[in-house]
PDB file of C-alpha atoms in Angstrom:
ATOM      1  CA  MET A  22     -18.450  -9.575 -11.888  1.00 36.00           C
ATOM      2  CA  PHE A  23     -15.377 -11.242 -10.206  1.00 39.00           C
ATOM      3  CA  LEU A  24     -15.135  -7.158  -8.836  1.00 42.00           C
ATOM      4  CA  GLY A  25     -18.180  -7.481  -7.231  1.00 43.00           C
ATOM      5  CA  LEU A  26     -17.910 -10.540  -6.125  1.00 42.00           C
ATOM      6  CA  ARG A  27     -14.263 -10.057  -4.776  1.00 48.00           C
ATOM      7  CA  SER A  28     -14.892  -7.089  -2.863  1.00 48.00           C
ATOM      8  CA  LEU A  29     -17.903  -8.371  -1.230  1.00 46.00           C
ATOM      9  CA  ILE A  30     -15.483 -11.555   0.259  1.00 49.00           C
ATOM     10  CA  LEU A  31     -13.096  -8.528   1.203  1.00 51.00           C
ATOM     11  CA  LYS A  32     -15.846  -6.266   2.705  1.00 48.00           C
ATOM     12  CA  ASN A  33     -16.479  -9.470   5.156  1.00 49.00           C
ATOM     13  CA  TYR A  34     -13.322 -10.508   5.583  1.00 49.00           C
ATOM     14  CA  LYS A  35     -11.300 -10.272   9.273  1.00 49.00           C
ATOM     15  CA  PRO A  36      -8.189 -11.781   9.765  1.00 47.00           C
ATOM     16  CA  ALA A  37      -8.839 -15.273  11.522  1.00 44.00           C
ATOM     17  CA  GLY A  38      -7.556 -18.736  10.958  1.00 45.00           C
ATOM     18  CA  GLU A  39     -11.011 -19.835   9.704  1.00 44.00           C
ATOM     19  CA  ASN A  40     -11.070 -17.702   7.199  1.00 51.00           C
ATOM     20  CA  SER A  41      -8.387 -19.337   5.286  1.00 52.00           C
ATOM     21  CA  LEU A  42     -11.026 -20.631   2.322  1.00 54.00           C
ATOM     22  CA  ILE A  43     -12.251 -17.086   1.953  1.00 56.00           C
ATOM     23  CA  LEU A  44      -8.606 -15.550   1.654  1.00 55.00           C
ATOM     24  CA  GLY A  45      -8.051 -18.737  -0.883  1.00 54.00           C
ATOM     25  CA  ILE A  46     -11.371 -17.469  -2.933  1.00 57.00           C
ATOM     26  CA  CYS A  47     -10.171 -13.971  -2.955  1.00 55.00           C
ATOM     27  CA  ARG A  48      -6.599 -14.886  -3.826  1.00 53.00           C
ATOM     28  CA  TRP A  49      -8.192 -16.684  -6.908  1.00 50.00           C
ATOM     29  CA  LEU A  50     -10.215 -14.072  -7.770  1.00 54.00           C
ATOM     30  CA  TRP A  51      -7.654 -11.546  -7.638  1.00 49.00           C
ATOM     31  CA  ARG A  52      -4.939 -13.314  -9.922  1.00 51.00           C
ATOM     32  CA  THR A  53      -7.751 -13.689 -12.261  1.00 47.00           C
ATOM     33  CA  SER A  54      -9.008 -10.016 -12.639  1.00 48.00           C
ATOM     34  CA  ARG A  55      -8.270  -8.436 -15.641  1.00 37.00           C
ATOM     35  CA  LEU A  56      -7.542  -5.100 -14.286  1.00 43.00           C
ATOM     36  CA  ARG A  57      -4.297  -7.047 -13.167  1.00 45.00           C
ATOM     37  CA  GLY A  58      -0.887  -7.596 -15.161  1.00 41.00           C
ATOM     38  CA  CYS A  59       2.257  -9.162 -14.268  1.00 39.00           C
ATOM     39  CA  LEU A  60       5.145  -7.310 -15.824  1.00 37.00           C
ATOM     40  CA  ASP A  61       8.253  -9.467 -14.315  1.00 39.00           C
ATOM     41  CA  GLU A  62       8.279 -11.783 -11.344  1.00 41.00           C
ATOM     42  CA  GLY A  63       7.043  -9.834  -8.375  1.00 46.00           C
ATOM     43  CA  PHE A  64       6.566  -6.914 -10.017  1.00 47.00           C
ATOM     44  CA  MET A  65       3.013  -6.050 -10.466  1.00 52.00           C
ATOM     45  CA  LEU A  66       1.120  -3.267 -11.951  1.00 54.00           C
ATOM     46  CA  THR A  67      -2.558  -2.326 -11.610  1.00 52.00           C
ATOM     47  CA  THR A  68      -4.177   1.232 -13.181  1.00 50.00           C
ATOM     48  CA  ASN A  69      -7.826   1.497 -13.171  1.00 47.00           C
ATOM     49  CA  GLN A  70      -7.835   3.966 -16.061  1.00 45.00           C
ATOM     50  CA  GLN A  71      -9.912   1.605 -18.098  1.00 44.00           C
ATOM     51  CA  ILE A  72     -12.708   1.898 -15.347  1.00 43.00           C
ATOM     52  CA  MET A  73     -12.315   6.044 -15.076  1.00 46.00           C
ATOM     53  CA  GLY A  74     -11.998   6.641 -18.187  1.00 50.00           C
ATOM     54  CA  GLU A  75      -9.117   9.168 -17.689  1.00 56.00           C
ATOM     55  CA  ASP A  76      -5.425   8.600 -17.355  1.00 57.00           C
ATOM     56  CA  PRO A  77      -3.936   7.822 -13.910  1.00 59.00           C
ATOM     57  CA  LYS A  78      -3.157  10.678 -11.783  1.00 74.00           C
ATOM     58  CA  LYS A  79      -1.197   9.629  -8.876  1.00 86.00           C
ATOM     59  CA  ILE A  80       1.345   6.584  -8.963  1.00 89.00           C
ATOM     60  CA  ILE A  81       1.561   4.606  -5.578  1.00 93.00           C
ATOM     61  CA  CYS A  82       4.151   2.263  -4.807  1.00 93.00           C
ATOM     62  CA  LEU A  83       3.404  -0.810  -2.240  1.00 95.00           C
ATOM     63  CA  ALA A  84       6.343  -2.548  -0.977  1.00 96.00           C
ATOM     64  CA  ASP A  85       5.764  -5.701   1.320  1.00 96.00           C
ATOM     65  CA  ASP A  86       6.785  -9.493   1.271  1.00 94.00           C
ATOM     66  CA  ASP A  87       3.034 -10.179   2.309  1.00 94.00           C
ATOM     67  CA  GLU A  88       1.270 -11.371  -0.730  1.00 90.00           C
ATOM     68  CA  ASP A  89      -2.067 -11.220   1.417  1.00 91.00           C
ATOM     69  CA  ASP A  90      -1.398  -7.483   2.635  1.00 93.00           C
ATOM     70  CA  ARG A  91      -0.436  -5.954  -0.606  1.00 93.00           C
ATOM     71  CA  MET A  92      -3.594  -7.405  -2.371  1.00 92.00           C
ATOM     72  CA  LEU A  93      -6.171  -6.079   0.646  1.00 94.00           C
ATOM     73  CA  LEU A  94      -4.376  -2.495   0.481  1.00 95.00           C
ATOM     74  CA  HIS A  95      -4.409  -2.868  -3.200  1.00 94.00           C
ATOM     75  CA  GLU A  96      -8.397  -3.125  -3.464  1.00 92.00           C
ATOM     76  CA  ALA A  97      -8.978  -0.528  -1.062  1.00 94.00           C
ATOM     77  CA  LEU A  98      -6.877   1.722  -2.935  1.00 94.00           C
ATOM     78  CA  LEU A  99      -9.015   0.786  -6.043  1.00 91.00           C
ATOM     79  CA  GLU A 100     -12.412   1.186  -4.040  1.00 91.00           C
ATOM     80  CA  LEU A 101     -11.860   4.863  -3.607  1.00 91.00           C
ATOM     81  CA  GLY A 102     -12.480   5.092  -7.134  1.00 87.00           C
ATOM     82  CA  GLN A 103      -9.841   7.429  -8.363  1.00 86.00           C
ATOM     83  CA  PRO A 104      -7.786   6.826 -11.402  1.00 83.00           C
ATOM     84  CA  PHE A 105      -3.971   5.683 -10.031  1.00 87.00           C
ATOM     85  CA  LYS A 106      -1.480   3.444 -10.779  1.00 88.00           C
ATOM     86  CA  ILE A 107      -0.781   1.238  -8.961  1.00 91.00           C
ATOM     87  CA  PHE A 108       2.952  -0.635  -8.721  1.00 91.00           C
ATOM     88  CA  GLU A 109       3.698  -3.668  -6.231  1.00 92.00           C
ATOM     89  CA  LEU A 110       6.509  -4.912  -5.166  1.00 93.00           C
ATOM     90  CA  CYS A 111       7.721  -7.887  -2.916  1.00 93.00           C
ATOM     91  CA  SER A 112      11.084  -6.743  -1.546  1.00 95.00           C
ATOM     92  CA  ALA A 113      12.371  -3.191  -0.166  1.00 95.00           C
ATOM     93  CA  GLN A 114      15.449  -4.174  -3.093  1.00 94.00           C
ATOM     94  CA  GLN A 115      12.888  -4.285  -5.873  1.00 92.00           C
ATOM     95  CA  LEU A 116      11.413  -1.484  -4.698  1.00 92.00           C
ATOM     96  CA  ILE A 117      14.864   0.712  -5.120  1.00 91.00           C
ATOM     97  CA  ASP A 118      15.537  -0.959  -8.484  1.00 88.00           C
ATOM     98  CA  HIS A 119      12.693  -0.116  -9.568  1.00 81.00           C
ATOM     99  CA  SER A 120      12.667   3.239  -8.697  1.00 80.00           C
ATOM    100  CA  CYS A 121      16.157   3.668 -10.334  1.00 77.00           C
ATOM    101  CA  LYS A 122      14.923   1.581 -13.414  1.00 71.00           C
ATOM    102  CA  LEU A 123      12.112   4.202 -13.600  1.00 61.00           C
ATOM    103  CA  GLY A 124      13.297   7.561 -12.587  1.00 60.00           C
ATOM    104  CA  GLU A 125      11.502   9.699 -14.990  1.00 52.00           C
ATOM    105  CA  TRP A 126       8.661   9.071 -13.062  1.00 59.00           C
ATOM    106  CA  SER A 127       8.295  10.126  -9.535  1.00 74.00           C
ATOM    107  CA  ALA A 128       5.743   8.391  -7.178  1.00 86.00           C
ATOM    108  CA  ASP A 129       3.185  10.281  -5.092  1.00 90.00           C
ATOM    109  CA  PHE A 130       2.853   7.617  -2.292  1.00 94.00           C
ATOM    110  CA  ILE A 131       5.081   4.914  -1.321  1.00 95.00           C
ATOM    111  CA  PHE A 132       3.937   2.344   1.582  1.00 97.00           C
ATOM    112  CA  VAL A 133       6.828   0.489   2.716  1.00 97.00           C
ATOM    113  CA  ASP A 134       6.272  -2.587   5.625  1.00 98.00           C
ATOM    114  CA  LEU A 135       8.934  -2.252   7.396  1.00 97.00           C
ATOM    115  CA  TYR A 136       9.716  -5.780   8.145  1.00 96.00           C
ATOM    116  CA  MET A 137      10.473  -7.325   4.766  1.00 96.00           C
ATOM    117  CA  PRO A 138      13.227  -9.943   3.829  1.00 94.00           C
ATOM    118  CA  GLY A 139      16.878  -8.160   3.239  1.00 95.00           C
ATOM    119  CA  MET A 140      16.547  -4.978   3.275  1.00 96.00           C
ATOM    120  CA  ASP A 141      14.142  -3.381   5.782  1.00 96.00           C
ATOM    121  CA  GLY A 142      11.654  -0.866   5.731  1.00 97.00           C
ATOM    122  CA  PHE A 143      13.808   1.061   7.702  1.00 97.00           C
ATOM    123  CA  GLU A 144      17.165   1.104   5.528  1.00 97.00           C
ATOM    124  CA  CYS A 145      14.554   1.499   2.460  1.00 96.00           C
ATOM    125  CA  ILE A 146      13.366   4.208   3.228  1.00 95.00           C
ATOM    126  CA  GLU A 147      16.312   6.139   4.271  1.00 94.00           C
ATOM    127  CA  ARG A 148      17.714   5.122   0.910  1.00 92.00           C
ATOM    128  CA  LEU A 149      14.462   6.476  -0.821  1.00 90.00           C
ATOM    129  CA  LYS A 150      15.030   9.991   0.611  1.00 88.00           C
ATOM    130  CA  SER A 151      17.799  10.211  -0.791  1.00 85.00           C
ATOM    131  CA  MET A 152      17.041   9.448  -4.406  1.00 79.00           C
ATOM    132  CA  ALA A 153      16.461  12.462  -6.550  1.00 59.00           C
ATOM    133  CA  PHE A 154      12.748  10.997  -7.962  1.00 53.00           C
ATOM    134  CA  SER A 155      11.589  10.837  -4.123  1.00 49.00           C
ATOM    135  CA  GLY A 156      11.652  14.576  -3.951  1.00 51.00           C
ATOM    136  CA  GLY A 157       9.190  16.809  -1.867  1.00 64.00           C
ATOM    137  CA  GLY A 158       5.846  15.609  -3.809  1.00 81.00           C
ATOM    138  CA  THR A 159       6.455  12.060  -2.658  1.00 88.00           C
ATOM    139  CA  ARG A 160       4.803  10.709   0.609  1.00 93.00           C
ATOM    140  CA  ILE A 161       6.434   7.304   2.094  1.00 95.00           C
ATOM    141  CA  ILE A 162       3.807   5.983   4.576  1.00 97.00           C
ATOM    142  CA  ALA A 163       5.674   3.070   7.025  1.00 98.00           C
ATOM    143  CA  TYR A 164       3.614   0.243   6.892  1.00 97.00           C
ATOM    144  CA  SER A 165       4.032  -2.318  10.013  1.00 97.00           C
ATOM    145  CA  ILE A 166       1.825  -4.445  12.316  1.00 95.00           C
ATOM    146  CA  ASP A 167       4.378  -3.080  15.078  1.00 96.00           C
ATOM    147  CA  GLY A 168       2.928   0.038  16.841  1.00 95.00           C
ATOM    148  CA  SER A 169       5.213   0.315  19.267  1.00 96.00           C
ATOM    149  CA  GLN A 170       6.299   3.907  19.753  1.00 96.00           C
ATOM    150  CA  GLU A 171      10.401   3.501  19.668  1.00 97.00           C
ATOM    151  CA  THR A 172       9.222   1.988  16.139  1.00 97.00           C
ATOM    152  CA  MET A 173       7.399   5.167  15.263  1.00 97.00           C
ATOM    153  CA  ARG A 174      10.041   7.670  16.236  1.00 97.00           C
ATOM    154  CA  LYS A 175      12.828   5.322  14.307  1.00 98.00           C
ATOM    155  CA  ALA A 176      10.570   5.040  11.072  1.00 98.00           C
ATOM    156  CA  PHE A 177       9.857   8.771  11.153  1.00 97.00           C
ATOM    157  CA  ALA A 178      13.778   9.392  11.830  1.00 97.00           C
ATOM    158  CA  VAL A 179      14.898   7.866   8.409  1.00 96.00           C
ATOM    159  CA  GLY A 180      12.425  10.108   6.759  1.00 94.00           C
ATOM    160  CA  ALA A 181       8.805   8.447   6.542  1.00 96.00           C
ATOM    161  CA  ASP A 182       5.972  10.988   6.436  1.00 95.00           C
ATOM    162  CA  PHE A 183       3.254   8.779   7.776  1.00 97.00           C
ATOM    163  CA  TYR A 184       3.410   5.643  10.018  1.00 98.00           C
ATOM    164  CA  ALA A 185       0.400   3.548   9.639  1.00 97.00           C
ATOM    165  CA  VAL A 186      -0.156   0.202  11.946  1.00 97.00           C
ATOM    166  CA  LYS A 187      -1.806  -2.199   9.756  1.00 96.00           C
ATOM    167  CA  PRO A 188      -5.214  -2.218  10.366  1.00 94.00           C
ATOM    168  CA  SER A 189      -7.077  -5.958  11.877  1.00 91.00           C
ATOM    169  CA  SER A 190     -10.672  -5.462   9.428  1.00 93.00           C
ATOM    170  CA  TYR A 191     -10.655  -4.267   5.748  1.00 94.00           C
ATOM    171  CA  ALA A 192     -13.038  -1.472   7.080  1.00 94.00           C
ATOM    172  CA  ASP A 193     -10.478   0.057   8.888  1.00 95.00           C
ATOM    173  CA  LEU A 194      -7.996  -0.423   5.813  1.00 96.00           C
ATOM    174  CA  ARG A 195     -10.566   1.656   4.076  1.00 95.00           C
ATOM    175  CA  THR A 196     -10.635   4.599   6.547  1.00 96.00           C
ATOM    176  CA  LEU A 197      -6.821   4.318   6.332  1.00 96.00           C
ATOM    177  CA  VAL A 198      -6.781   4.673   2.505  1.00 96.00           C
ATOM    178  CA  ARG A 199      -9.078   7.324   2.677  1.00 95.00           C
ATOM    179  CA  THR A 200      -7.018   9.346   5.482  1.00 95.00           C
ATOM    180  CA  VAL A 201      -3.745   8.776   3.250  1.00 96.00           C
ATOM    181  CA  MET A 202      -5.028   9.832  -0.005  1.00 94.00           C
ATOM    182  CA  GLN A 203      -7.177  13.311   1.250  1.00 91.00           C
ATOM    183  CA  ALA A 204      -4.720  14.448   4.231  1.00 92.00           C
ATOM    184  CA  SER A 205      -3.746  18.099   3.910  1.00 91.00           C
ATOM    185  CA  TRP A 206       0.021  17.161   4.036  1.00 90.00           C
ATOM    186  CA  GLU A 207       1.267  20.436   4.795  1.00 88.00           C
ATOM    187  CA  ASP A 208      -1.043  20.892   7.641  1.00 90.00           C
ATOM    188  CA  LEU A 209      -0.541  17.769   9.335  1.00 91.00           C
ATOM    189  CA  GLU A 210       0.533  17.732  12.847  1.00 92.00           C
ATOM    190  CA  PRO A 211       3.060  14.878  14.310  1.00 88.00           C
ATOM    191  CA  GLY A 212       0.091  13.590  15.659  1.00 90.00           C
ATOM    192  CA  GLN A 213      -1.818  13.304  12.966  1.00 93.00           C
ATOM    193  CA  ARG A 214       0.475  11.322  10.989  1.00 95.00           C
ATOM    194  CA  ILE A 215       0.325   8.429  12.792  1.00 96.00           C
ATOM    195  CA  PHE A 216      -2.704   5.722  11.695  1.00 96.00           C
ATOM    196  CA  ASP A 217      -3.300   3.053  14.950  1.00 95.00           C
ATOM    197  CA  MET A 218      -7.052   2.227  15.070  1.00 88.00           C
ATOM    198  CA  ARG A 219      -5.889   0.283  18.617  1.00 83.00           C
ATOM    199  CA  ARG A 220      -5.805   3.473  20.001  1.00 75.00           C
ATOM    200  CA  LEU A 221      -9.077   5.282  19.209  1.00 62.00           C
TER     201      LEU A 221
END
């Protein structure tokens, strides 16, 4: 019941001040969901293995200091109905630290917010690219509200594989995750490595 109600709220969510009550309810439902487990402060793991009945085939990391943005992105990924293992981290440094600790696994996708306190996303991406675990199979998605050409160029220059401007609606967020998860990465042209609904 919680999952269905939470999904209904999210589908009707639009970023606006008058939706603070809806977002508050959504946060509560998300935190009480039995799919989530807190491993340590600020580091969250979800696996939908229980629903899919099979071992997770893709590992996804979400690094963003904004809890709401992590929650919405996380939910949109789960709605794809694929066996993911999703790690949430609330800072770039935490992503780097956990990547070093859990070096035996290699993430398939890493979403990195570019503007986090402390180490920013640009430095984080550059460091991830220099680490052994983020080899050719890992796709790094720069994720930001900043849709300027200069910022996009900078993100690609430090090693981002894809640039996503944070969508302003949950429907567009679902489009984003489908685009990223279903992409034929070897065939993507430079212009296809940018997601910005404002330009469509």
